[in-house]
Coordinates of C-alpha atoms and ligand atoms in Angstrom, one line a residue:
X5 CA 77.8 131.1 98.9
X6 CA 81.2 129.9 97.7
X7 CA 82.8 132.0 95.1
X8 CA 83.1 130.2 91.7
X9 CA 86.1 132.4 90.6
X10 CA 84.4 132.8 87.2
X11 CA 85.1 129.1 86.2
X12 CA 82.6 127.6 83.7
X13 CA 80.0 125.2 85.3
X14 CA 81.2 121.6 85.5
X15 CA 79.3 118.8 83.8
X16 CA 78.6 117.1 87.1
X17 CA 76.7 120.2 88.4
X18 CA 74.5 120.7 85.4
X19 CA 71.5 118.9 86.9
X20 CA 71.2 121.8 89.3
X21 CA 70.8 124.3 86.4
X22 CA 67.9 122.8 84.4
X23 CA 66.2 125.5 82.4
X24 CA 69.1 128.0 82.8
X25 CA 71.5 129.2 80.2
X26 CA 75.0 128.3 81.4
X27 CA 78.6 128.5 80.3
X28 CA 80.6 125.2 80.1
X29 CA 84.0 124.5 78.6
X30 CA 86.1 121.5 77.7
X31 CA 87.6 119.3 74.9
X32 CA 85.6 118.1 71.9
X33 CA 85.5 114.3 72.3
X34 CA 83.4 113.4 69.3
X35 CA 80.7 114.5 67.0
X36 CA 77.7 112.2 66.2
X37 CA 75.0 112.7 63.7
X38 CA 71.5 111.2 64.1
X39 CA 68.9 112.2 61.6
X40 CA 68.4 116.0 61.6
X41 CA 70.4 116.4 64.8
X42 CA 74.1 116.7 65.5
X43 CA 75.5 115.8 69.0
X44 CA 78.8 117.1 70.2
X45 CA 80.2 115.2 73.2
X46 CA 82.5 117.4 75.3
X47 CA 84.9 116.3 78.0
X48 CA 85.4 118.7 80.9
X49 CA 87.5 118.3 84.0
X50 CA 84.7 116.4 85.7
X51 CA 83.2 114.2 83.0
X52 CA 81.3 114.2 79.8
X53 CA 78.4 116.4 78.6
X54 CA 76.3 116.4 75.4
X55 CA 75.5 119.4 73.3
X56 CA 72.7 119.1 70.7
X57 CA 72.1 121.2 67.7
X58 CA 70.3 121.1 64.4
X59 CA 72.3 119.4 61.6
X60 CA 72.0 122.7 59.7
X61 CA 73.9 124.5 62.5
X62 CA 76.8 122.0 62.5
X63 CA 80.3 123.3 62.3
X64 CA 83.4 122.0 60.7
X65 CA 85.8 123.4 63.3
X66 CA 84.7 121.0 66.1
X67 CA 87.6 118.7 65.6
X68 CA 88.6 116.1 68.3
X69 CA 90.5 117.6 71.2
X70 CA 89.7 121.2 70.2
X71 CA 88.9 123.3 73.2
X72 CA 85.5 125.0 73.2
X73 CA 83.5 127.4 75.4
X74 CA 79.8 126.8 75.0
X75 CA 76.8 128.8 76.2
X76 CA 73.5 126.9 76.0
X77 CA 70.3 126.0 77.8
X78 CA 70.4 123.0 80.2
X79 CA 67.6 120.5 79.3
X80 CA 66.8 117.2 81.0
X81 CA 67.8 114.3 78.7
X82 CA 67.9 110.8 80.3
X83 CA 69.8 109.3 77.3
X84 CA 72.7 111.8 77.6
X85 CA 75.7 111.4 80.0
X86 CA 74.7 112.9 83.4
X87 CA 71.0 113.0 82.4
X88 CA 71.2 116.5 80.8
X89 CA 72.1 118.1 77.5
X90 CA 72.8 121.6 76.3
X91 CA 70.6 123.0 73.6
X92 CA 70.7 126.1 71.3
X93 CA 74.5 126.3 71.8
X94 CA 76.7 129.2 71.0
X95 CA 80.1 127.6 70.6
X96 CA 83.5 129.4 70.6
X97 CA 86.6 127.4 69.6
X98 CA 89.4 128.6 71.9
X99 CA 92.0 126.2 70.6
X100 CA 91.6 124.5 67.2
X101 CA 93.2 121.1 66.7
X102 CA 94.1 120.6 63.0
X103 CA 96.1 117.4 63.4
X104 CA 94.7 113.9 63.6
X105 CA 94.7 112.7 67.2
X106 CA 97.4 110.0 67.2
X107 CA 95.7 107.7 69.8
X108 CA 92.1 106.7 70.1
X109 CA 90.9 108.3 73.3
X110 CA 87.3 107.4 72.8
X111 CA 87.3 103.7 73.3
X112 CA 86.5 102.3 76.9
X113 CA 90.0 100.7 77.1
X114 CA 93.2 102.3 75.8
X115 CA 94.8 100.0 73.2
X116 CA 98.3 101.2 72.5
X117 CA 101.5 99.5 73.6
X118 CA 102.9 100.9 76.9
X119 CA 105.7 102.7 75.1
X120 CA 103.3 104.7 72.9
X121 CA 101.1 105.4 75.9
X122 CA 104.1 106.9 77.6
X123 CA 105.4 108.7 74.5
X124 CA 102.0 110.4 74.1
X125 CA 101.6 111.0 77.8
X126 CA 100.1 114.5 77.7
X127 CA 97.3 113.0 75.5
X128 CA 97.0 109.5 76.8
X129 CA 96.5 110.8 80.4
X130 CA 93.3 112.4 79.1
X131 CA 91.6 109.0 78.8
X132 CA 89.2 108.3 81.6
X133 CA 91.0 105.1 82.6
X134 CA 94.2 107.0 83.0
X135 CA 92.6 109.9 84.8
X136 CA 91.1 107.4 87.3
X137 CA 94.6 106.0 88.1
X138 CA 95.8 109.4 89.1
X139 CA 92.7 110.5 90.9
X140 CA 93.0 107.4 93.0
X141 CA 96.7 108.1 93.5
X142 CA 95.9 111.6 94.6
X143 CA 93.4 110.3 97.1
X144 CA 95.9 107.8 98.5
X145 CA 98.3 110.6 99.2
X146 CA 95.5 112.7 100.7
X147 CA 94.6 109.8 103.0
X148 CA 98.2 109.4 104.0
X149 CA 98.4 113.1 105.0
X150 CA 95.0 113.1 106.8
X151 CA 95.7 109.9 108.8
X152 CA 99.0 111.3 110.1
X153 CA 97.9 114.8 110.8
X154 CA 95.1 113.5 112.8
X155 CA 97.7 111.7 115.0
X156 CA 99.7 114.9 115.5
X157 CA 102.4 114.2 112.9
X158 CA 104.0 117.4 111.4
X159 CA 104.5 117.5 107.6
X160 CA 108.2 118.4 106.7
X161 CA 110.0 119.1 103.5
X162 CA 113.6 117.9 103.5
X163 CA 116.4 118.5 100.9
X164 CA 116.6 116.5 97.8
X165 CA 120.2 117.5 97.1
X166 CA 122.3 115.8 99.7
X167 CA 125.9 115.3 100.6
X168 CA 125.9 111.5 101.2
X169 CA 123.9 108.5 100.2
X170 CA 121.1 107.8 102.7
X171 CA 120.4 104.2 101.8
X172 CA 123.9 103.1 100.9
X173 CA 124.5 101.1 97.8
X174 CA 125.4 102.2 94.3
X175 CA 122.1 103.4 93.1
X176 CA 122.6 107.1 93.7
X177 CA 122.6 109.9 91.1
X178 CA 125.6 112.2 91.5
X179 CA 125.0 115.9 90.6
X180 CA 127.5 118.5 89.8
X181 CA 127.0 121.0 92.6
X182 CA 129.2 124.1 92.1
X183 CA 132.7 122.9 92.9
X184 CA 131.5 119.7 94.7
X185 CA 129.5 116.6 94.0
X186 CA 126.1 116.2 95.6
X187 CA 123.6 113.4 95.3
X188 CA 119.9 113.3 94.6
X189 CA 118.2 112.0 97.8
X190 CA 117.4 108.3 97.7
X191 CA 115.0 108.8 100.6
X192 CA 114.4 111.5 103.3
X193 CA 115.6 108.9 105.8
X194 CA 118.4 110.8 107.6
X195 CA 116.4 114.0 107.6
X196 CA 113.2 112.5 108.9
X197 CA 115.1 110.9 111.7
X198 CA 116.7 114.3 112.6
X199 CA 113.2 115.8 112.6
X200 CA 112.0 113.3 115.2
X201 CA 114.4 115.1 117.5
X202 CA 112.4 118.3 116.8
X203 CA 108.7 117.4 116.5
X204 CA 108.6 113.8 117.8
X205 CA 106.4 112.7 114.8
X206 CA 106.9 113.7 111.2
X207 CA 105.9 112.8 107.7
X208 CA 106.8 113.7 104.2
X209 CA 105.4 113.3 100.7
X210 CA 108.1 113.9 98.1
X211 CA 110.1 112.6 95.2
X212 CA 113.1 110.3 95.7
X213 CA 115.7 109.2 93.2
X214 CA 117.3 105.8 92.6
X215 CA 119.8 105.1 89.9
X216 CA 118.2 101.8 89.0
X217 CA 120.2 100.3 86.1
X218 CA 117.7 97.4 85.4
X219 CA 114.5 97.7 83.5
X220 CA 111.9 95.9 85.8
X221 CA 108.2 96.4 86.0
X222 CA 108.5 97.5 89.7
X223 CA 111.4 100.0 89.7
X224 CA 111.5 103.7 88.7
X225 CA 114.4 106.1 88.8
X226 CA 112.2 108.7 90.4
X227 CA 109.2 107.8 92.6
X228 CA 107.0 109.4 95.3
X229 CA 107.9 108.2 98.8
X230 CA 105.3 108.5 101.5
X231 CA 107.5 108.7 104.6
X232 CA 106.7 108.7 108.3
X233 CA 109.0 108.7 111.4
X234 CA 108.0 108.7 115.0
X235 CA 109.7 108.8 118.4
X236 CA 109.1 107.2 121.8
X237 CA 108.2 103.8 120.4
X238 CA 108.6 100.5 122.1
X239 CA 110.0 98.8 119.0
X240 CA 109.2 98.3 115.3
X241 CA 105.8 96.8 116.2
X242 CA 104.6 100.3 117.3
X243 CA 105.5 101.4 113.8
X244 CA 103.7 98.5 112.2
X245 CA 100.5 99.4 114.1
X246 CA 100.7 103.0 112.9
X247 CA 101.3 101.8 109.3
X248 CA 98.2 99.6 109.5
X249 CA 96.0 102.5 110.6
X250 CA 97.5 104.8 107.9
X251 CA 96.8 102.2 105.1
X252 CA 93.3 101.7 106.3
X253 CA 92.6 105.4 106.1
X254 CA 94.3 105.8 102.7
X255 CA 92.2 103.0 101.2
X256 CA 89.0 104.3 102.7
X257 CA 89.6 107.8 101.3
X258 CA 90.6 106.4 97.9
X259 CA 87.6 104.2 97.7
X260 CA 85.4 107.3 97.7
X261 CA 86.9 108.2 94.4
X262 CA 86.0 105.0 92.7
X263 CA 82.8 106.4 91.2
X264 CA 82.2 103.3 89.1
X265 CA 83.1 100.8 91.8
X266 CA 85.5 99.2 89.4
X267 CA 88.3 98.4 91.8
X268 CA 88.8 95.4 94.0
X269 CA 89.3 97.2 97.3
X270 CA 91.3 95.2 99.9
X271 CA 90.4 94.9 103.6
X272 CA 93.2 95.8 105.9
X273 CA 93.1 93.1 108.6
X274 CA 93.7 94.2 112.2
X275 CA 96.3 93.1 113.0
X276 CA 97.9 92.4 109.6
X277 CA 99.4 88.9 109.7
X278 CA 103.1 88.8 110.3
X279 CA 105.9 86.3 109.8
X280 CA 109.6 86.4 110.9
X281 CA 112.0 86.5 107.9
X282 CA 113.5 83.1 109.0
X283 CA 110.1 81.6 109.2
X284 CA 109.2 82.9 105.7
X285 CA 112.3 81.2 104.3
X286 CA 111.5 77.9 106.1
X287 CA 108.0 77.9 104.6
X288 CA 109.2 78.6 101.1
X289 CA 112.0 76.1 101.4
X290 CA 109.5 73.5 102.4
X291 CA 107.1 74.3 99.6
X292 CA 109.8 74.5 96.9
X293 CA 111.8 71.5 98.2
X294 CA 115.1 73.5 98.3
X295 CA 117.1 75.0 101.1
X296 CA 116.8 78.8 101.1
X297 CA 118.0 79.1 104.7
X298 CA 121.1 81.2 103.8
X299 CA 119.3 83.7 101.5
X300 CA 119.9 87.3 102.7
X301 CA 116.7 88.7 101.2
X302 CA 113.4 87.7 99.6
X303 CA 113.4 87.5 95.8
X304 CA 110.3 88.7 93.9
X305 CA 109.3 85.0 93.4
X306 CA 109.5 84.5 97.2
X307 CA 107.3 87.6 97.7
X308 CA 104.8 86.3 95.2
X309 CA 104.6 82.9 96.9
X310 CA 104.2 84.6 100.4
X311 CA 101.4 86.7 98.9
X312 CA 99.5 83.7 97.8
X313 CA 100.2 81.9 101.1
X314 CA 98.8 84.9 103.1
X315 CA 95.7 85.0 100.9
X316 CA 95.1 81.2 101.3
X317 CA 96.0 81.1 105.1
X318 CA 94.5 84.4 106.4
X319 CA 92.4 85.7 103.5
X320 CA 94.7 88.7 103.6
X321 CA 96.1 90.8 100.8
X322 CA 98.7 92.1 103.2
X323 CA 101.6 90.3 105.0
X324 CA 104.3 91.7 107.2
X325 CA 107.7 90.1 107.1
X326 CA 109.8 91.2 110.1
X327 CA 113.3 90.5 111.3
X328 CA 115.3 90.9 108.1
X329 CA 119.0 90.0 108.6
X330 CA 120.8 93.0 110.1
X331 CA 123.6 92.7 107.5
X332 CA 121.2 93.3 104.6
X333 CA 119.6 96.4 106.1
X334 CA 121.0 100.0 106.1
X335 CA 123.4 101.1 108.8
X336 CA 120.7 103.0 110.8
X337 CA 118.7 99.8 111.4
X338 CA 118.2 98.7 115.1
X339 CA 119.1 95.1 115.9
X340 CA 116.7 92.6 117.5
X341 CA 118.0 92.6 121.1
X342 CA 117.2 88.9 121.4
X343 CA 118.8 87.8 118.2
X344 CA 121.2 90.5 117.0
X345 CA 121.8 88.8 113.6
X346 CA 118.3 89.8 112.8
X347 CA 116.9 93.4 112.9
X348 CA 113.9 95.2 114.2
X349 CA 112.8 95.9 110.6
X350 CA 110.0 94.9 108.4
X351 CA 108.6 94.9 104.8
X352 CA 104.9 94.9 104.1
X353 CA 103.9 92.8 101.1
X354 CA 100.7 93.7 99.3
X355 CA 99.3 91.1 96.9
X356 CA 102.7 89.5 96.8
X357 CA 104.9 92.5 96.3
X358 CA 106.9 94.7 98.8
X359 CA 105.2 98.1 99.0
X360 CA 106.6 99.4 102.3
X361 CA 109.9 99.1 104.2
X362 CA 110.3 100.2 107.8
X363 CA 111.7 99.5 111.2
X364 CA 113.2 100.7 114.4
X365 CA 116.4 102.8 114.1
X366 CA 119.5 103.1 116.3
X367 CA 119.1 106.1 118.6
X368 CA 122.4 106.2 120.6
X369 CA 125.5 107.9 119.2
X370 CA 128.0 105.1 120.1
X371 CA 125.8 102.6 118.2
X372 CA 126.1 104.6 115.1
X373 CA 129.8 104.9 115.4
X374 CA 130.0 101.1 115.8
X375 CA 127.5 100.4 112.9
X376 CA 129.5 102.6 110.5
X377 CA 132.8 101.0 111.5
X378 CA 131.4 97.5 111.2
X379 CA 130.3 98.2 107.6
X380 CA 133.5 100.0 106.7
X381 CA 131.5 103.2 106.0
X382 CA 132.9 106.6 106.4
X383 CA 131.2 109.3 108.5
X384 CA 132.0 111.9 105.8
X385 CA 128.9 113.8 104.9
X386 CA 127.0 112.3 107.9
X387 CA 128.5 114.6 110.5
X388 CA 125.4 116.8 110.8
X389 CA 123.1 113.8 111.0
X390 CA 125.2 112.1 113.7
X391 CA 125.1 115.3 115.8
X392 CA 121.4 114.6 116.4
X393 CA 122.3 111.4 118.2
X394 CA 125.1 113.0 120.3
X395 CA 122.4 115.3 121.7
X396 CA 119.6 113.1 122.7
X397 CA 117.3 111.1 120.5
X398 CA 114.3 108.9 121.6
X399 CA 113.8 105.3 120.5
X400 CA 112.3 105.9 117.1
X401 CA 111.3 104.3 113.9
X402 CA 109.3 104.8 110.7
X403 CA 108.4 103.6 107.3
X404 CA 108.2 104.5 103.6
X405 CA 105.4 103.5 101.2
X406 CA 106.2 103.6 97.5
X407 CA 103.2 105.5 96.1
X408 CA 103.5 104.2 92.5
X409 CA 104.0 100.6 93.7
X410 CA 100.9 100.7 95.9
X411 CA 98.8 102.3 93.1
X412 CA 99.9 99.7 90.6
X413 CA 99.3 96.8 92.9
X414 CA 95.9 98.2 94.0
X415 CA 94.7 98.8 90.4
X416 CA 96.2 95.6 89.0
X417 CA 98.6 97.5 86.6
X418 CA 101.3 95.1 85.4
X419 CA 104.0 97.8 85.0
X420 CA 104.8 100.5 87.6
X421 CA 105.3 103.0 84.8
X422 CA 101.5 103.1 84.3
X423 CA 101.2 104.5 87.9
X424 CA 103.6 107.4 87.2
X425 CA 102.5 110.5 85.3
X426 CA 105.8 110.9 83.6
X427 CA 107.9 107.9 84.5
X428 CA 111.7 108.1 84.6
X429 CA 113.8 105.0 83.9
X430 CA 117.2 104.3 82.4
X431 CA 116.0 105.2 78.9
X432 CA 113.1 107.5 79.5
X433 CA 113.7 111.2 80.4
X434 CA 110.9 112.7 78.3
X435 CA 108.1 113.8 78.2
Ligands
AMO509 P1 113.2 101.2 100.6 O1 114.5 101.5 99.9 O2 112.9 99.8 100.8 O3 113.3 101.9 102.1 O4 112.0 102.0 99.9 C1 110.8 102.1 100.5 C2 109.7 101.7 99.5 O5 109.8 102.5 98.3 C3 109.4 101.8 97.1 N1 110.6 101.7 96.2 C4 110.5 102.0 94.9 N2 109.4 102.3 94.1 C5 109.7 102.5 92.8 N3 110.9 102.4 92.2 C6 112.0 102.1 93.0 N4 113.2 102.1 92.4 C7 111.8 101.9 94.4 N5 112.6 101.6 95.4 C8 111.9 101.5 96.5 C9 109.0 100.4 97.6 C10 109.7 100.3 98.9 O6 109.1 99.4 99.8 N6 114.4 104.6 104.1 C11 113.7 103.4 103.9 C12 112.3 103.4 104.4 C13 112.2 103.4 105.9 O7 112.8 102.5 106.6 O8 111.6 104.3 106.5 C14 113.6 103.1 102.4 O9 113.7 104.0 101.6 O10 107.6 100.4 97.8

């Protein structure tokens, strides 16, 4: 038998204990009076359970959110949550709440404005709708790990304090690091590439930091990046195939956690439809009646249009856009050997929003020296990274999924902050 470590019995398991006296524990959700009976609804880590007592035994200290330990007899009761209730309870209040709970946690949908929801995060997260978001998110991360382990990828943990920006651009956070300046990692990019030289296939689940000055509904200053990197590939299409498989497993694992079947689960087509960047611009230009041919990137409006197009044309929630202009991609990106102005890189759009970026990387040392020179970039802080390429690296590539973006898109959340336990943005550093 598995040890139970002395934890109280969870509400979901009470059906196996009918007739027994058990110990359960949780938070008082509400107290209801019906005739001569009083019912206390308790929320435990797994769900809700009902405790019934005579009105004469009712207590005044069972205030909402107080933590209680209850000993009582399990009785079958089809009208109660989970089909059982606890009778003849002996209730101990472990933590008494004397204040009025500032948000209503007991309605099916949480009403407050996003800001109050985030200000009261330790409380609002207790609501079932919020708990579901983060259970699904945990399952997505679990699926990511499982799918890659099964394909012999090794999990790595790379530094988050680094000496040089990994993605270029201005959106890095400098940190005072003893006598020097360090930066918070924008991605594990340079390290996951170096680790391909060690293990061949690696992945990482970890926080990354972007100094995003704008308040948008799809950017955070800190988010969870699901990164994979693999060697001995043909080109970026090998990586796209692996990504398709990973997403399929992630969504399958997560769907098991949707107890109420309340989520619209997407199919991951095999293969996921794909468009070249230049083709995407042509299609949108035609549809909008304007020439977007010189655009270096896809705007959010372009992504939304492509999302609708992929749904109408292929019935797909997913669309790859490959071959972004080399000049708009980071220095480590491999060019398309046939058309060097375009790169062997891709974005994956899900329901009209980019949720993944990936591609093939340069793998020869002289190509790095040339790419840095072309962009006027200094090799300072990159010396250790470049050494990997001086001493033999296979053709390789990888991708990074934004966990909060994927979660928000999947669950139809209009703001990415709802998919972060404690979101960080320009104005929010607490709780
Ligand atoms: P990129 O910078 O495109 O690529 O990021 C990869 C994915 O991370 C998510 N993302 C964000 N999510 C929330 N807030 C942000 N500020 C934010 N910025 C990005 C998106 C995006 O698709 N090293 C490359 C990946 C690679 O090529 O392997 C990189 O970091 O979902």
